[in-house]
Amino acid sequence: MSRTLSAPVTVAFDYTRSTGPVVGRFLSGLRDGVVVGGRTSAGQVVVPPLEFDPVTHEATTEFVEVSSVGTVTSWTWVPEPVKDQPFDRPFAFALVTLDGADVPLLHALDVASPAEVTTGMRVRVRWAAERVGHINDIACFEPLAPGETETAAPAAAAGQPVTGVVTTVSLDYQYAASPEESLFYRGLNEGRIMGQRCPTCQKVYVPPRSACPSDGTPTVEEVELAQTGTITTFCVVNVPFLGQKITPPYVSAYVLLDGADIALLHLILGVPAEEVRMGMRVKAVWKPRDEWAYSLENIDHFAPTGDPDADFDTYKHHL
Amino acid sequence: MRDVAVVGFAQRQMLGFDGSPTCVELLVPVFKELYEQTGWTRKDVGFWCSGSSDYLAGRSFSFVQAVDAIGVIPPVNESHVEMDLAWAMYEAWIKIQTGEVDTALVYAFGKSSAGVLRRTLALQLEPYTMTPLWPDTVSLAGLQARAGIDAGLWDERAMAEVANRSLTDAEKNEYAVRKGGSSVEELLARPMYADPLRKHDCSPVTDGVAALVLAAGDRAREVRERPAWLTGISHYVDPMGMGVRDLTRSPSAQRAGAALDLGGVEVAELHAPFSHQELILRAELGLGADVAINPSGGALASNPMFSGGGIRVGEAAQRIWSGEADKTLAHATSGPALQQNLVCTLEASTEGARI
Ligand SMILES: [Zn+2]
């Protein structure tokens, strides 16, 4: 068995970027079925155009339409494509210098095997069926047979200049907990709340950490915590947000379990929000056992015990 | 300028680390090792700086959690770079130059195996016209390798010679995750992977941590009989777009080297995650045949992300401490196809320092 618990996790979000006049011009061109380069102070045509001249650092203002046919200047085989690449089967990445340009553009080249690629081969743009003003409006490059010429891009509805682009990012990880976090989650799966004590300063951390953040000592001694504790601070959530599981208003609070030196953040239910207060004594309320997993969500919420409030001095050092 | 030396180095490298992406579990023993090397406690460290990446960790502010390994009472003077350990070292070197502190411990960590490393690194690229194609690290290196082969600057045999020498040298490195040279013929007989690269032309995906200790003047002399004085340090960057770069070259590495006095360098630890990149660096830095390259085995033997460059500094420093060499060079790279490069020289004496 692995020392630690692990689980797959996906981190996904969209980057929305404004493109500015140069990149926007290039992407507008792709949507309209033309490849646009920019001329540098040295007279070179660069595709995609550079926003600023590499020598004078002046903004690029001169744009040039180049051909959608060009020459492969370097290539590499992609035997095991990764997610979101232009093809999900083996293909080539290539640097292609389009006719009329002086430097190459990076894109995918649709060939079935490395034997079908050579440096110097002639290729042409294969346009995407639907074009929106994005680098993927070029679906890929494809080999140009002898005698063939460039093909005009299917007509596109001309529109406003492209001013923004959205890049979708989705990264998959196998997330591993630390050995100490694993202790905590294994405990929860058995109905226990586990912490660890620092041998140097004797503080009890829950969830346990790999080292005491105060003195850097590895935490080793395992401690099972009480299921009762004190609310040290709280907030009433009144704002609805995406993914919210409970209808507002509700209370999110720091609960300092008896015997612990760090509070856990959890939900307080079983009491009207306006009655929740600092010092209130609460206890863990678990979900039915058959719903348990390796998760803090096994504890459905904390609810008042009905005991008198804790004295401020008992938790003032943990605020 | 103040005289600053590398006086401590510790590392862990492995193919897959059974632990959290913040690597606190790995950092604690590494720091312990450095306290033993220096005779210090954490309170002797004037400045802490780390290198790591949240994209690699798959969680935000991963470097904040890693600070647990230090212990922060009383409060510590701490910073972070989303870069390799070598750049964290550069920040610490500047901090010592300000006179605010005399000592620094810099560390870096990365769990490359948590995600698909060659894909994750596409987020380093130009975000409008490159990242959306998700060109992976191996593909970009392949384009570079092909450009050099087509230009007649190197061939598959020269690349295999680099790999064979690295894997042979790595046999003496207890931390190397890939080791064991065979012969150039045997390597050339292996199947092509990402044409024109074979698997041994590409560094392995490695998890790990590493840390360096810097100290100024007498603080360094207290720790080591032969501190590895940083007599030169320089870094430059090439353009982001792959098209506008001559991929057979690394102008930024050339400029970084030209800013330093590389005469008399006996050992060079070059951070070349792909075999042909060592050939480029060797040419750009003008290293002669008498310079021993990567006696540690280099990045082809193991390449923990965000530590791999700094490990080159540690390896180069160790050769000064041991008396094996009087002058060594360390190089670190970041970004696609040798885009960003840092070069430093380490010497037993501070005479002739360029800084
Ligand atoms: Zn402690």
XYZ file of C-alpha atoms in Angstrom, chain A residues 2-4 11 13 15 17-19 23 26-27 46 48 50 73-86 93-95 103-104 106-107 114 119 134-136 165 167-181 209-216 218, chain B residues 17-21 24-25 28 42 54-59 65 67-74 111 113-116 118-120 123 126-136 138-147 150 193-197 199 241-244 247:
132
model
C 1.165 3.487 -0.773
C 2.305 5.530 2.201
C -0.048 8.308 1.217
C -7.562 22.283 -12.235
C -10.121 27.703 -15.801
C -7.894 32.825 -19.438
C -7.054 38.034 -22.703
C -7.367 41.245 -24.661
C -5.355 40.989 -27.831
C -2.271 40.166 -32.182
C -3.421 38.630 -36.854
C -6.384 36.786 -35.327
C 7.293 38.005 -39.011
C 2.541 36.015 -36.124
C 5.502 40.952 -33.084
C 12.004 24.544 -41.864
C 11.975 22.092 -38.953
C 9.704 19.368 -37.658
C 9.375 16.808 -34.918
C 7.237 13.731 -34.475
C 4.638 13.595 -31.687
C 4.180 9.880 -30.919
C 2.065 10.388 -27.795
C -0.068 13.529 -28.144
C -1.173 15.231 -24.946
C -4.657 16.561 -24.244
C -5.811 19.529 -26.362
C -3.084 19.271 -28.991
C -4.415 19.709 -32.553
C 4.739 19.726 -35.115
C 6.415 21.886 -37.729
C 7.945 25.287 -38.189
C 10.479 33.570 -40.183
C 8.514 30.391 -39.471
C 4.657 26.922 -35.339
C 1.707 24.611 -35.999
C 7.528 10.571 -39.780
C 12.570 19.587 -44.010
C -8.122 32.092 -32.846
C -4.857 30.341 -33.712
C -6.888 27.153 -34.145
C -9.244 35.569 -26.967
C -7.759 30.136 -23.707
C -9.183 27.163 -21.896
C -6.780 25.535 -19.468
C -7.514 22.143 -17.948
C -4.720 20.360 -16.111
C -5.016 16.847 -14.696
C -3.029 15.819 -11.645
C -2.771 12.831 -9.384
C -2.867 14.691 -6.109
C -0.971 13.068 -3.244
C -1.591 13.990 0.350
C 1.373 14.126 2.697
C 1.740 11.192 5.130
C 0.344 13.459 7.852
C -2.650 14.557 5.769
C 1.189 19.054 8.962
C 4.523 17.652 7.879
C 6.388 20.135 10.043
C 5.512 22.561 12.823
C 5.132 25.945 11.116
C 6.454 27.669 14.258
C 9.769 25.881 14.642
C 10.124 23.640 11.580
C 8.634 17.334 11.988
C 7.790 10.904 -4.799
C 5.094 9.346 -2.616
C 4.071 12.562 -0.905
C 2.550 15.979 -1.225
C 3.306 18.473 -3.997
C 7.555 19.741 3.023
C 8.363 16.116 3.928
C 12.702 19.026 6.383
C 17.676 28.203 11.345
C 1.951 26.298 -8.613
C 1.208 24.790 -12.036
C 3.517 21.907 -11.202
C 1.996 21.475 -7.760
C -1.582 21.745 -9.018
C -2.464 23.958 -6.083
C 2.818 25.748 2.656
C 7.454 27.494 4.504
C 6.346 25.076 7.260
C 9.687 23.339 6.738
C 11.491 26.474 7.941
C 9.542 27.350 11.083
C 8.579 31.003 11.297
C 8.754 32.013 14.953
C 10.490 34.399 15.281
C 6.688 17.132 -8.006
C 5.108 13.398 -11.666
C 1.834 14.851 -10.312
C 0.700 15.983 -13.768
C 1.852 15.565 -17.368
C 5.667 18.172 -20.848
C 2.094 19.449 -21.183
C 2.032 21.572 -18.037
C 1.781 27.343 -19.915
C 3.370 32.834 -25.530
C -0.307 32.621 -24.583
C -2.064 33.809 -27.772
C -0.614 31.724 -30.559
C 1.440 29.024 -28.818
C -0.184 27.754 -25.613
C -3.529 27.016 -27.365
C -1.671 24.459 -29.532
C -0.232 22.830 -26.373
C 3.192 22.252 -27.892
C 4.879 20.040 -25.332
C 9.695 17.372 -25.953
C 8.240 18.583 -29.265
C 9.814 22.024 -28.916
C 13.171 20.429 -28.142
C 12.686 18.136 -31.122
C 12.209 21.123 -33.446
C 15.439 22.554 -32.056
C 17.360 19.293 -32.417
C 16.199 18.920 -36.039
C 17.189 22.488 -36.870
C 19.650 19.986 -40.801
C 10.809 8.326 -29.852
C 9.905 11.898 -30.843
C 11.878 11.917 -34.084
C 14.700 13.126 -34.027
C 14.843 12.429 -30.274
C 14.195 8.676 -25.004
C 8.322 33.363 -30.048
C 9.979 30.234 -31.388
C 9.904 31.532 -34.970
C 12.044 34.605 -34.395
C 16.959 27.547 -32.626
